[in-house]
C-alpha cells in the first residue's frame, strides 16, 4: 500500500530535498504552498508533475484542516517557517505567528482530523542560544537569543506537549545548520558562495559579512531530510538532535569557498558591523550520538564538499 506524506514548506530547501527522497521511496507526496510562493517553484524542478500541491498557510487554520482532509496523509513534515534569524528582529510578531503558533494550528488540526498520522516538527539549534555546553544534546538547556529561536522553542515544546497530552506520534528534530545549493541567498552560507561566484566572474568586488568568529555546525540538507524520514519511521516517537558534531567559523567557510576558485578570501571579505545580530550566538555544535546510535543515521557529506558544491552551482547559475 502506497504511503502518503504532506510537507509544509515544500518549495524551500528542505522541502524539495524531502519530496525527492519520499518519491524515491514511492510515497504519494503532497505539499502546502502559499499563493505568494507559487512563483518560486524552481527547487522542485522536474518533480512537479509527480506531486500534488495545495494552497494554504500556517496562519490559517481552516486551510490547514481542508488540506488534511484532501491529502489524508500518513506522515506530516512541518518545515514551513519564517526561518531567517535576522528578519525575526524586524518581524517578531510575524515570526511568532508562523514559526510558533503555526505548529499549534497543525497539531490541532491533526488531533481532530487524523490523530494516527505521524508528525515531524523541524526544530532548530537556535533554541539553545548561548549554550554553556560545548556540544548541545537533547538534554541541553533551552535558552534562545532571538525571536526566531524563541518561536522555534515554542514549536519544539508544543510538539512534545501534544505527544504527551494526546498520545500523538509527534517528534521534534533539533536541526543544526544545514545548507545546499538550494539554500536561500539571504543565508550566510549561500551569501558567501554566491559572492564568490560573482567575484570570480567579475560581477562583484567585495563580500560584506558580520561576525567572522561565529561558529556553527554545518551539514548538507540531503543528509538532514533523511534524518527526518528516519524519525517518523522509528517504532516510538522520540526527539533527536541532528548535527555533524563539528563546528567551523564563518571565516573558515569563506576561506574554503574562495579557495574553490583559487582566490585569497582576505582580499575580498570586509566586516560590516551593521550585520551583527542584536544578541549574538557565538557558537553552536551538536551532539548527534543519540540518533546515530539508535537510528543509525550519519552524515555523508563533509563541509568542504558541501561548500564546493554550492560555489560550483552558483558559478553555473551566474554564467547561464
PDB file of C-alpha atoms in Angstrom:
ATOM      1  CA  UNK A   1       0.000   0.000   0.000  1.00  0.00           C
ATOM      2  CA  UNK A   2       1.384   3.406  -1.004  1.00  0.00           C
ATOM      3  CA  UNK A   3       2.045   5.732   1.888  1.00  0.00           C
ATOM      4  CA  UNK A   4       1.269   9.422   1.622  1.00  0.00           C
ATOM      5  CA  UNK A   5       3.089  12.427   3.068  1.00  0.00           C
ATOM      6  CA  UNK A   6       2.232  16.091   3.458  1.00  0.00           C
ATOM      7  CA  UNK A   7       5.083  18.629   3.504  1.00  0.00           C
ATOM      8  CA  UNK A   8       4.631  22.224   4.577  1.00  0.00           C
ATOM      9  CA  UNK A   9       7.362  24.436   3.150  1.00  0.00           C
ATOM     10  CA  UNK A  10       7.774  22.090   0.184  1.00  0.00           C
ATOM     11  CA  UNK A  11       9.135  24.876  -2.054  1.00  0.00           C
ATOM     12  CA  UNK A  12      12.064  25.503   0.324  1.00  0.00           C
ATOM     13  CA  UNK A  13      15.458  23.858   0.521  1.00  0.00           C
ATOM     14  CA  UNK A  14      14.488  21.078   2.929  1.00  0.00           C
ATOM     15  CA  UNK A  15      11.026  20.579   1.470  1.00  0.00           C
ATOM     16  CA  UNK A  16      12.334  19.997  -2.041  1.00  0.00           C
ATOM     17  CA  UNK A  17      15.001  17.504  -0.959  1.00  0.00           C
ATOM     18  CA  UNK A  18      12.499  15.705   1.280  1.00  0.00           C
ATOM     19  CA  UNK A  19       9.972  15.494  -1.562  1.00  0.00           C
ATOM     20  CA  UNK A  20      12.620  13.886  -3.774  1.00  0.00           C
ATOM     21  CA  UNK A  21      13.542  11.394  -1.050  1.00  0.00           C
ATOM     22  CA  UNK A  22       9.926  10.401  -0.441  1.00  0.00           C
ATOM     23  CA  UNK A  23       9.245   9.981  -4.153  1.00  0.00           C
ATOM     24  CA  UNK A  24      12.247   7.637  -4.320  1.00  0.00           C
ATOM     25  CA  UNK A  25      10.540   5.654  -1.556  1.00  0.00           C
ATOM     26  CA  UNK A  26       7.295   5.556  -3.596  1.00  0.00           C
ATOM     27  CA  UNK A  27       5.289   7.916  -1.413  1.00  0.00           C
ATOM     28  CA  UNK A  28       2.312   9.884  -2.649  1.00  0.00           C
ATOM     29  CA  UNK A  29       3.677  13.380  -1.920  1.00  0.00           C
ATOM     30  CA  UNK A  30       1.532  16.434  -1.137  1.00  0.00           C
ATOM     31  CA  UNK A  31       2.808  19.910  -0.407  1.00  0.00           C
ATOM     32  CA  UNK A  32       1.415  23.083   1.153  1.00  0.00           C
ATOM     33  CA  UNK A  33       2.175  26.225  -0.837  1.00  0.00           C
ATOM     34  CA  UNK A  34       1.379  29.838  -0.013  1.00  0.00           C
ATOM     35  CA  UNK A  35      -0.052  31.696  -3.003  1.00  0.00           C
ATOM     36  CA  UNK A  36       2.877  34.107  -2.849  1.00  0.00           C
ATOM     37  CA  UNK A  37       5.239  31.132  -3.278  1.00  0.00           C
ATOM     38  CA  UNK A  38       3.580  29.851  -6.440  1.00  0.00           C
ATOM     39  CA  UNK A  39       6.174  31.778  -8.449  1.00  0.00           C
ATOM     40  CA  UNK A  40       9.083  30.101  -6.600  1.00  0.00           C
ATOM     41  CA  UNK A  41       8.945  26.526  -7.815  1.00  0.00           C
ATOM     42  CA  UNK A  42      12.469  26.221  -9.203  1.00  0.00           C
ATOM     43  CA  UNK A  43      13.666  23.976  -6.353  1.00  0.00           C
ATOM     44  CA  UNK A  44      11.010  21.413  -7.232  1.00  0.00           C
ATOM     45  CA  UNK A  45      12.297  21.243 -10.803  1.00  0.00           C
ATOM     46  CA  UNK A  46      11.381  18.042 -12.617  1.00  0.00           C
ATOM     47  CA  UNK A  47       9.333  16.523  -9.773  1.00  0.00           C
ATOM     48  CA  UNK A  48       6.446  18.999 -10.073  1.00  0.00           C
ATOM     49  CA  UNK A  49       4.320  16.636 -12.217  1.00  0.00           C
ATOM     50  CA  UNK A  50       4.740  13.922  -9.587  1.00  0.00           C
ATOM     51  CA  UNK A  51       3.498  15.844  -6.530  1.00  0.00           C
ATOM     52  CA  UNK A  52       0.177  17.395  -5.514  1.00  0.00           C
ATOM     53  CA  UNK A  53       0.245  20.990  -4.298  1.00  0.00           C
ATOM     54  CA  UNK A  54      -2.365  22.630  -2.092  1.00  0.00           C
ATOM     55  CA  UNK A  55      -2.764  26.356  -1.465  1.00  0.00           C
ATOM     56  CA  UNK A  56      -2.633  27.070   2.248  1.00  0.00           C
ATOM     57  CA  UNK A  57      -0.949  28.983   5.034  1.00  0.00           C
ATOM     58  CA  UNK A  58       0.129  28.162   8.594  1.00  0.00           C
ATOM     59  CA  UNK A  59      -1.634  31.313   9.786  1.00  0.00           C
ATOM     60  CA  UNK A  60      -4.993  29.991   8.502  1.00  0.00           C
ATOM     61  CA  UNK A  61      -6.438  27.063  10.473  1.00  0.00           C
ATOM     62  CA  UNK A  62      -9.265  26.460   8.015  1.00  0.00           C
ATOM     63  CA  UNK A  63      -6.861  25.953   5.111  1.00  0.00           C
ATOM     64  CA  UNK A  64      -4.789  23.511   7.167  1.00  0.00           C
ATOM     65  CA  UNK A  65      -7.845  21.419   8.013  1.00  0.00           C
ATOM     66  CA  UNK A  66      -9.027  21.482   4.387  1.00  0.00           C
ATOM     67  CA  UNK A  67      -5.629  20.277   3.168  1.00  0.00           C
ATOM     68  CA  UNK A  68      -5.511  17.475   5.745  1.00  0.00           C
ATOM     69  CA  UNK A  69      -8.939  16.313   4.633  1.00  0.00           C
ATOM     70  CA  UNK A  70      -7.925  16.336   0.967  1.00  0.00           C
ATOM     71  CA  UNK A  71      -4.499  14.718   1.336  1.00  0.00           C
ATOM     72  CA  UNK A  72      -5.240  12.345   4.271  1.00  0.00           C
ATOM     73  CA  UNK A  73      -1.505  11.819   4.898  1.00  0.00           C
ATOM     74  CA  UNK A  74       0.192   9.031   6.807  1.00  0.00           C
ATOM     75  CA  UNK A  75       3.076  11.374   7.610  1.00  0.00           C
ATOM     76  CA  UNK A  76       3.258  15.156   8.038  1.00  0.00           C
ATOM     77  CA  UNK A  77       6.506  17.119   7.874  1.00  0.00           C
ATOM     78  CA  UNK A  78       6.128  20.669   9.177  1.00  0.00           C
ATOM     79  CA  UNK A  79       9.040  22.524   7.570  1.00  0.00           C
ATOM     80  CA  UNK A  80       7.343  25.870   6.912  1.00  0.00           C
ATOM     81  CA  UNK A  81       8.543  28.837   8.980  1.00  0.00           C
ATOM     82  CA  UNK A  82       9.831  32.367   8.897  1.00  0.00           C
ATOM     83  CA  UNK A  83      13.317  30.906   9.079  1.00  0.00           C
ATOM     84  CA  UNK A  84      15.728  33.814   8.595  1.00  0.00           C
ATOM     85  CA  UNK A  85      17.063  34.731  12.034  1.00  0.00           C
ATOM     86  CA  UNK A  86      17.922  38.427  11.339  1.00  0.00           C
ATOM     87  CA  UNK A  87      14.404  39.030   9.987  1.00  0.00           C
ATOM     88  CA  UNK A  88      12.929  37.809  13.256  1.00  0.00           C
ATOM     89  CA  UNK A  89      14.074  41.008  14.991  1.00  0.00           C
ATOM     90  CA  UNK A  90      12.357  43.235  12.443  1.00  0.00           C
ATOM     91  CA  UNK A  91       9.306  40.941  12.157  1.00  0.00           C
ATOM     92  CA  UNK A  92       8.952  39.322  15.590  1.00  0.00           C
ATOM     93  CA  UNK A  93       5.149  39.085  15.544  1.00  0.00           C
ATOM     94  CA  UNK A  94       5.054  37.529  12.077  1.00  0.00           C
ATOM     95  CA  UNK A  95       7.785  35.106  13.143  1.00  0.00           C
ATOM     96  CA  UNK A  96       5.802  34.078  16.212  1.00  0.00           C
ATOM     97  CA  UNK A  97       2.573  33.697  14.268  1.00  0.00           C
ATOM     98  CA  UNK A  98       4.090  31.393  11.644  1.00  0.00           C
ATOM     99  CA  UNK A  99       7.038  29.675  13.314  1.00  0.00           C
ATOM    100  CA  UNK A 100       5.419  29.171  16.731  1.00  0.00           C
ATOM    101  CA  UNK A 101       1.612  29.303  16.509  1.00  0.00           C
ATOM    102  CA  UNK A 102       1.665  27.670  13.078  1.00  0.00           C
ATOM    103  CA  UNK A 103       2.862  24.474  14.755  1.00  0.00           C
ATOM    104  CA  UNK A 104      -0.094  24.556  17.158  1.00  0.00           C
ATOM    105  CA  UNK A 105      -2.521  25.027  14.281  1.00  0.00           C
ATOM    106  CA  UNK A 106      -1.045  21.984  12.538  1.00  0.00           C
ATOM    107  CA  UNK A 107      -1.206  19.845  15.682  1.00  0.00           C
ATOM    108  CA  UNK A 108      -4.765  20.931  16.498  1.00  0.00           C
ATOM    109  CA  UNK A 109      -5.936  20.017  13.004  1.00  0.00           C
ATOM    110  CA  UNK A 110      -4.065  16.727  13.240  1.00  0.00           C
ATOM    111  CA  UNK A 111      -5.526  15.638  16.569  1.00  0.00           C
ATOM    112  CA  UNK A 112      -9.077  16.447  15.484  1.00  0.00           C
ATOM    113  CA  UNK A 113      -8.970  15.056  11.970  1.00  0.00           C
ATOM    114  CA  UNK A 114      -6.253  12.392  11.725  1.00  0.00           C
ATOM    115  CA  UNK A 115      -4.662  11.565  15.113  1.00  0.00           C
ATOM    116  CA  UNK A 116      -2.993   8.402  13.758  1.00  0.00           C
ATOM    117  CA  UNK A 117      -0.824  10.307  11.279  1.00  0.00           C
ATOM    118  CA  UNK A 118       2.816  10.814  12.241  1.00  0.00           C
ATOM    119  CA  UNK A 119       4.041  14.390  12.680  1.00  0.00           C
ATOM    120  CA  UNK A 120       7.563  15.818  12.325  1.00  0.00           C
ATOM    121  CA  UNK A 121       8.387  19.304  13.592  1.00  0.00           C
ATOM    122  CA  UNK A 122      11.522  20.986  12.246  1.00  0.00           C
ATOM    123  CA  UNK A 123      13.109  22.465  15.348  1.00  0.00           C
ATOM    124  CA  UNK A 124      16.405  24.365  15.323  1.00  0.00           C
ATOM    125  CA  UNK A 125      19.743  24.611  17.093  1.00  0.00           C
ATOM    126  CA  UNK A 126      18.843  28.283  17.663  1.00  0.00           C
ATOM    127  CA  UNK A 127      16.675  27.131  20.589  1.00  0.00           C
ATOM    128  CA  UNK A 128      19.910  26.594  22.552  1.00  0.00           C
ATOM    129  CA  UNK A 129      21.143  30.163  22.103  1.00  0.00           C
ATOM    130  CA  UNK A 130      24.197  30.948  24.209  1.00  0.00           C
ATOM    131  CA  UNK A 131      24.572  27.375  25.444  1.00  0.00           C
ATOM    132  CA  UNK A 132      27.084  26.564  28.178  1.00  0.00           C
ATOM    133  CA  UNK A 133      27.632  23.013  26.867  1.00  0.00           C
ATOM    134  CA  UNK A 134      30.447  22.634  24.325  1.00  0.00           C
ATOM    135  CA  UNK A 135      28.156  20.339  22.368  1.00  0.00           C
ATOM    136  CA  UNK A 136      24.392  20.577  22.541  1.00  0.00           C
ATOM    137  CA  UNK A 137      22.376  17.400  23.003  1.00  0.00           C
ATOM    138  CA  UNK A 138      18.770  16.533  23.720  1.00  0.00           C
ATOM    139  CA  UNK A 139      19.487  17.297  27.393  1.00  0.00           C
ATOM    140  CA  UNK A 140      20.955  20.786  26.877  1.00  0.00           C
ATOM    141  CA  UNK A 141      19.082  23.669  28.491  1.00  0.00           C
ATOM    142  CA  UNK A 142      16.973  25.622  26.012  1.00  0.00           C
ATOM    143  CA  UNK A 143      17.680  29.365  26.190  1.00  0.00           C
ATOM    144  CA  UNK A 144      17.117  31.096  22.814  1.00  0.00           C
ATOM    145  CA  UNK A 145      18.566  34.530  21.997  1.00  0.00           C
ATOM    146  CA  UNK A 146      16.439  35.678  19.055  1.00  0.00           C
ATOM    147  CA  UNK A 147      12.720  35.941  18.311  1.00  0.00           C
ATOM    148  CA  UNK A 148      13.256  33.117  15.810  1.00  0.00           C
ATOM    149  CA  UNK A 149      14.867  30.931  18.473  1.00  0.00           C
ATOM    150  CA  UNK A 150      12.037  31.704  20.898  1.00  0.00           C
ATOM    151  CA  UNK A 151       9.442  30.782  18.256  1.00  0.00           C
ATOM    152  CA  UNK A 152      11.252  27.533  17.465  1.00  0.00           C
ATOM    153  CA  UNK A 153      11.455  26.715  21.179  1.00  0.00           C
ATOM    154  CA  UNK A 154       7.676  27.145  21.404  1.00  0.00           C
ATOM    155  CA  UNK A 155       7.204  24.831  18.404  1.00  0.00           C
ATOM    156  CA  UNK A 156       9.535  22.294  19.997  1.00  0.00           C
ATOM    157  CA  UNK A 157       7.727  22.263  23.336  1.00  0.00           C
ATOM    158  CA  UNK A 158       4.196  22.321  21.909  1.00  0.00           C
ATOM    159  CA  UNK A 159       5.053  19.243  19.824  1.00  0.00           C
ATOM    160  CA  UNK A 160       6.204  17.426  22.951  1.00  0.00           C
ATOM    161  CA  UNK A 161       3.118  18.658  24.830  1.00  0.00           C
ATOM    162  CA  UNK A 162       0.703  17.330  22.203  1.00  0.00           C
ATOM    163  CA  UNK A 163       2.538  13.995  22.115  1.00  0.00           C
ATOM    164  CA  UNK A 164       2.256  13.620  25.871  1.00  0.00           C
ATOM    165  CA  UNK A 165      -1.273  15.043  26.157  1.00  0.00           C
ATOM    166  CA  UNK A 166      -2.995  13.379  23.200  1.00  0.00           C
ATOM    167  CA  UNK A 167      -0.787  10.337  22.524  1.00  0.00           C
ATOM    168  CA  UNK A 168       0.167  11.564  19.047  1.00  0.00           C
ATOM    169  CA  UNK A 169       3.167  10.252  17.147  1.00  0.00           C
ATOM    170  CA  UNK A 170       4.756  13.698  17.107  1.00  0.00           C
ATOM    171  CA  UNK A 171       8.511  14.269  17.115  1.00  0.00           C
ATOM    172  CA  UNK A 172      10.776  17.296  17.086  1.00  0.00           C
ATOM    173  CA  UNK A 173      14.052  17.137  15.176  1.00  0.00           C
ATOM    174  CA  UNK A 174      16.541  19.683  16.529  1.00  0.00           C
ATOM    175  CA  UNK A 175      18.287  20.518  13.275  1.00  0.00           C
ATOM    176  CA  UNK A 176      21.636  22.278  13.287  1.00  0.00           C
ATOM    177  CA  UNK A 177      22.655  24.409  10.292  1.00  0.00           C
ATOM    178  CA  UNK A 178      22.272  22.567   7.027  1.00  0.00           C
ATOM    179  CA  UNK A 179      22.995  24.009   3.628  1.00  0.00           C
ATOM    180  CA  UNK A 180      22.984  23.212  -0.087  1.00  0.00           C
ATOM    181  CA  UNK A 181      22.894  24.926  -3.475  1.00  0.00           C
ATOM    182  CA  UNK A 182      19.162  25.364  -2.797  1.00  0.00           C
ATOM    183  CA  UNK A 183      19.745  27.494   0.302  1.00  0.00           C
ATOM    184  CA  UNK A 184      18.147  30.953   0.173  1.00  0.00           C
ATOM    185  CA  UNK A 185      20.586  33.678  -0.858  1.00  0.00           C
ATOM    186  CA  UNK A 186      19.906  35.609   2.372  1.00  0.00           C
ATOM    187  CA  UNK A 187      21.596  32.911   4.483  1.00  0.00           C
ATOM    188  CA  UNK A 188      25.305  33.381   5.163  1.00  0.00           C
ATOM    189  CA  UNK A 189      26.497  30.150   3.526  1.00  0.00           C
ATOM    190  CA  UNK A 190      24.710  30.928   0.263  1.00  0.00           C
ATOM    191  CA  UNK A 191      25.589  34.618   0.539  1.00  0.00           C
ATOM    192  CA  UNK A 192      29.237  33.533   0.579  1.00  0.00           C
ATOM    193  CA  UNK A 193      29.008  31.012  -2.269  1.00  0.00           C
ATOM    194  CA  UNK A 194      27.030  33.428  -4.445  1.00  0.00           C
ATOM    195  CA  UNK A 195      29.504  36.259  -3.796  1.00  0.00           C
ATOM    196  CA  UNK A 196      32.495  34.026  -4.540  1.00  0.00           C
ATOM    197  CA  UNK A 197      30.978  33.082  -7.894  1.00  0.00           C
ATOM    198  CA  UNK A 198      30.138  36.724  -8.644  1.00  0.00           C
ATOM    199  CA  UNK A 199      33.642  37.917  -7.743  1.00  0.00           C
ATOM    200  CA  UNK A 200      35.244  35.172  -9.826  1.00  0.00           C
ATOM    201  CA  UNK A 201      33.131  36.236 -12.815  1.00  0.00           C
ATOM    202  CA  UNK A 202      33.891  39.925 -12.297  1.00  0.00           C
ATOM    203  CA  UNK A 203      30.321  40.791 -11.315  1.00  0.00           C
ATOM    204  CA  UNK A 204      31.125  41.854  -7.746  1.00  0.00           C
ATOM    205  CA  UNK A 205      34.104  43.398  -5.943  1.00  0.00           C
ATOM    206  CA  UNK A 206      33.593  42.731  -2.231  1.00  0.00           C
ATOM    207  CA  UNK A 207      31.765  40.448   0.185  1.00  0.00           C
ATOM    208  CA  UNK A 208      30.485  42.105   3.366  1.00  0.00           C
ATOM    209  CA  UNK A 209      29.946  39.834   6.363  1.00  0.00           C
ATOM    210  CA  UNK A 210      29.137  40.254  10.045  1.00  0.00           C
ATOM    211  CA  UNK A 211      30.739  38.216  12.834  1.00  0.00           C
ATOM    212  CA  UNK A 212      33.504  36.155  11.209  1.00  0.00           C
ATOM    213  CA  UNK A 213      34.179  34.353  14.500  1.00  0.00           C
ATOM    214  CA  UNK A 214      30.646  32.944  14.874  1.00  0.00           C
ATOM    215  CA  UNK A 215      30.907  29.153  14.932  1.00  0.00           C
ATOM    216  CA  UNK A 216      28.277  26.817  13.564  1.00  0.00           C
ATOM    217  CA  UNK A 217      27.787  23.122  12.897  1.00  0.00           C
ATOM    218  CA  UNK A 218      27.144  22.916   9.148  1.00  0.00           C
ATOM    219  CA  UNK A 219      25.847  19.843   7.320  1.00  0.00           C
ATOM    220  CA  UNK A 220      24.163  19.076   3.997  1.00  0.00           C
ATOM    221  CA  UNK A 221      20.373  19.304   3.709  1.00  0.00           C
ATOM    222  CA  UNK A 222      20.217  15.970   1.880  1.00  0.00           C
ATOM    223  CA  UNK A 223      21.541  14.209   4.980  1.00  0.00           C
ATOM    224  CA  UNK A 224      19.150  16.078   7.262  1.00  0.00           C
ATOM    225  CA  UNK A 225      15.941  15.243   5.391  1.00  0.00           C
ATOM    226  CA  UNK A 226      16.965  11.581   5.594  1.00  0.00           C
ATOM    227  CA  UNK A 227      17.039  12.005   9.375  1.00  0.00           C
ATOM    228  CA  UNK A 228      13.515  13.452   9.278  1.00  0.00           C
ATOM    229  CA  UNK A 229      12.203  10.385   7.475  1.00  0.00           C
ATOM    230  CA  UNK A 230      14.023   8.034   9.853  1.00  0.00           C
ATOM    231  CA  UNK A 231      12.492   9.811  12.851  1.00  0.00           C
ATOM    232  CA  UNK A 232       8.963   9.225  11.537  1.00  0.00           C
ATOM    233  CA  UNK A 233       9.737   5.583  10.795  1.00  0.00           C
ATOM    234  CA  UNK A 234      11.015   4.546  14.208  1.00  0.00           C
ATOM    235  CA  UNK A 235       8.842   2.379  16.450  1.00  0.00           C
ATOM    236  CA  UNK A 236       8.150   5.000  19.116  1.00  0.00           C
ATOM    237  CA  UNK A 237       8.139   8.812  18.897  1.00  0.00           C
ATOM    238  CA  UNK A 238      11.334  10.391  20.170  1.00  0.00           C
ATOM    239  CA  UNK A 239      13.138  13.709  19.657  1.00  0.00           C
ATOM    240  CA  UNK A 240      16.694  13.886  18.335  1.00  0.00           C
ATOM    241  CA  UNK A 241      19.483  16.371  17.688  1.00  0.00           C
ATOM    242  CA  UNK A 242      20.599  16.227  14.043  1.00  0.00           C
ATOM    243  CA  UNK A 243      24.124  17.579  13.549  1.00  0.00           C
ATOM    244  CA  UNK A 244      27.625  16.788  12.285  1.00  0.00           C
ATOM    245  CA  UNK A 245      29.357  17.290  15.638  1.00  0.00           C
ATOM    246  CA  UNK A 246      31.926  19.624  14.055  1.00  0.00           C
ATOM    247  CA  UNK A 247      31.936  23.400  14.240  1.00  0.00           C
ATOM    248  CA  UNK A 248      33.533  25.912  11.893  1.00  0.00           C
ATOM    249  CA  UNK A 249      33.705  29.699  11.863  1.00  0.00           C
ATOM    250  CA  UNK A 250      32.187  31.903   9.188  1.00  0.00           C
ATOM    251  CA  UNK A 251      35.792  32.840   8.399  1.00  0.00           C
ATOM    252  CA  UNK A 252      36.622  29.182   7.641  1.00  0.00           C
ATOM    253  CA  UNK A 253      33.609  28.844   5.350  1.00  0.00           C
ATOM    254  CA  UNK A 254      34.652  31.963   3.433  1.00  0.00           C
ATOM    255  CA  UNK A 255      38.211  30.671   3.128  1.00  0.00           C
ATOM    256  CA  UNK A 256      37.028  27.309   1.765  1.00  0.00           C
ATOM    257  CA  UNK A 257      34.642  28.969  -0.685  1.00  0.00           C
ATOM    258  CA  UNK A 258      37.244  31.351  -2.130  1.00  0.00           C
ATOM    259  CA  UNK A 259      39.774  28.513  -2.390  1.00  0.00           C
ATOM    260  CA  UNK A 260      37.335  26.702  -4.693  1.00  0.00           C
ATOM    261  CA  UNK A 261      38.037  29.375  -7.331  1.00  0.00           C
ATOM    262  CA  UNK A 262      41.708  29.927  -6.403  1.00  0.00           C
ATOM    263  CA  UNK A 263      41.175  33.316  -4.764  1.00  0.00           C
ATOM    264  CA  UNK A 264      42.502  34.674  -1.459  1.00  0.00           C
ATOM    265  CA  UNK A 265      39.467  35.403   0.706  1.00  0.00           C
ATOM    266  CA  UNK A 266      41.239  38.146   2.666  1.00  0.00           C
ATOM    267  CA  UNK A 267      41.428  40.325  -0.446  1.00  0.00           C
ATOM    268  CA  UNK A 268      37.658  40.375  -0.880  1.00  0.00           C
ATOM    269  CA  UNK A 269      35.961  39.987   2.525  1.00  0.00           C
ATOM    270  CA  UNK A 270      35.166  43.015   4.687  1.00  0.00           C
ATOM    271  CA  UNK A 271      33.376  43.124   8.041  1.00  0.00           C
ATOM    272  CA  UNK A 272      30.248  45.269   8.302  1.00  0.00           C
ATOM    273  CA  UNK A 273      29.275  45.876  11.951  1.00  0.00           C
ATOM    274  CA  UNK A 274      25.687  46.535  10.830  1.00  0.00           C
ATOM    275  CA  UNK A 275      25.413  42.822  10.022  1.00  0.00           C
ATOM    276  CA  UNK A 276      26.000  41.736  13.639  1.00  0.00           C
ATOM    277  CA  UNK A 277      22.954  40.375  15.469  1.00  0.00           C
ATOM    278  CA  UNK A 278      21.454  42.379  18.371  1.00  0.00           C
ATOM    279  CA  UNK A 279      22.103  39.335  20.589  1.00  0.00           C
ATOM    280  CA  UNK A 280      24.869  37.208  19.139  1.00  0.00           C
ATOM    281  CA  UNK A 281      25.027  33.418  19.415  1.00  0.00           C
ATOM    282  CA  UNK A 282      28.770  32.771  19.391  1.00  0.00           C
ATOM    283  CA  UNK A 283      28.922  29.012  18.910  1.00  0.00           C
ATOM    284  CA  UNK A 284      26.634  26.060  18.266  1.00  0.00           C
ATOM    285  CA  UNK A 285      27.787  22.474  17.811  1.00  0.00           C
ATOM    286  CA  UNK A 286      25.517  19.452  18.047  1.00  0.00           C
ATOM    287  CA  UNK A 287      25.923  16.063  19.674  1.00  0.00           C
ATOM    288  CA  UNK A 288      24.062  13.660  17.390  1.00  0.00           C
ATOM    289  CA  UNK A 289      25.238  10.479  19.120  1.00  0.00           C
ATOM    290  CA  UNK A 290      21.693   9.507  20.146  1.00  0.00           C
ATOM    291  CA  UNK A 291      20.252   9.421  16.612  1.00  0.00           C
ATOM    292  CA  UNK A 292      23.445   7.810  15.345  1.00  0.00           C
ATOM    293  CA  UNK A 293      23.285   5.028  17.937  1.00  0.00           C
ATOM    294  CA  UNK A 294      19.530   4.438  17.985  1.00  0.00           C
ATOM    295  CA  UNK A 295      18.507   5.004  14.351  1.00  0.00           C
ATOM    296  CA  UNK A 296      21.809   4.507  12.525  1.00  0.00           C
ATOM    297  CA  UNK A 297      21.780   7.971  10.961  1.00  0.00           C
ATOM    298  CA  UNK A 298      25.050   9.639   9.985  1.00  0.00           C
ATOM    299  CA  UNK A 299      26.324  12.400   7.748  1.00  0.00           C
ATOM    300  CA  UNK A 300      27.718  11.523   4.333  1.00  0.00           C
ATOM    301  CA  UNK A 301      28.852  14.934   3.002  1.00  0.00           C
ATOM    302  CA  UNK A 302      31.627  16.974   4.630  1.00  0.00           C
ATOM    303  CA  UNK A 303      31.892  20.757   4.798  1.00  0.00           C
ATOM    304  CA  UNK A 304      34.455  21.201   2.023  1.00  0.00           C
ATOM    305  CA  UNK A 305      32.430  19.049  -0.372  1.00  0.00           C
ATOM    306  CA  UNK A 306      29.278  20.959   0.577  1.00  0.00           C
ATOM    307  CA  UNK A 307      30.803  24.408   0.025  1.00  0.00           C
ATOM    308  CA  UNK A 308      32.396  23.351  -3.276  1.00  0.00           C
ATOM    309  CA  UNK A 309      29.029  22.073  -4.494  1.00  0.00           C
ATOM    310  CA  UNK A 310      27.435  25.415  -3.611  1.00  0.00           C
ATOM    311  CA  UNK A 311      30.139  27.525  -5.272  1.00  0.00           C
ATOM    312  CA  UNK A 312      30.105  25.454  -8.482  1.00  0.00           C
ATOM    313  CA  UNK A 313      26.314  25.634  -8.585  1.00  0.00           C
ATOM    314  CA  UNK A 314      26.359  29.430  -8.255  1.00  0.00           C
ATOM    315  CA  UNK A 315      29.032  29.713 -10.942  1.00  0.00           C
ATOM    316  CA  UNK A 316      26.774  27.707 -13.246  1.00  0.00           C
ATOM    317  CA  UNK A 317      23.722  29.816 -12.403  1.00  0.00           C
ATOM    318  CA  UNK A 318      25.534  33.111 -12.986  1.00  0.00           C
ATOM    319  CA  UNK A 319      27.034  32.061 -16.312  1.00  0.00           C
ATOM    320  CA  UNK A 320      23.743  30.941 -17.865  1.00  0.00           C
TER     321      UNK A 320
END
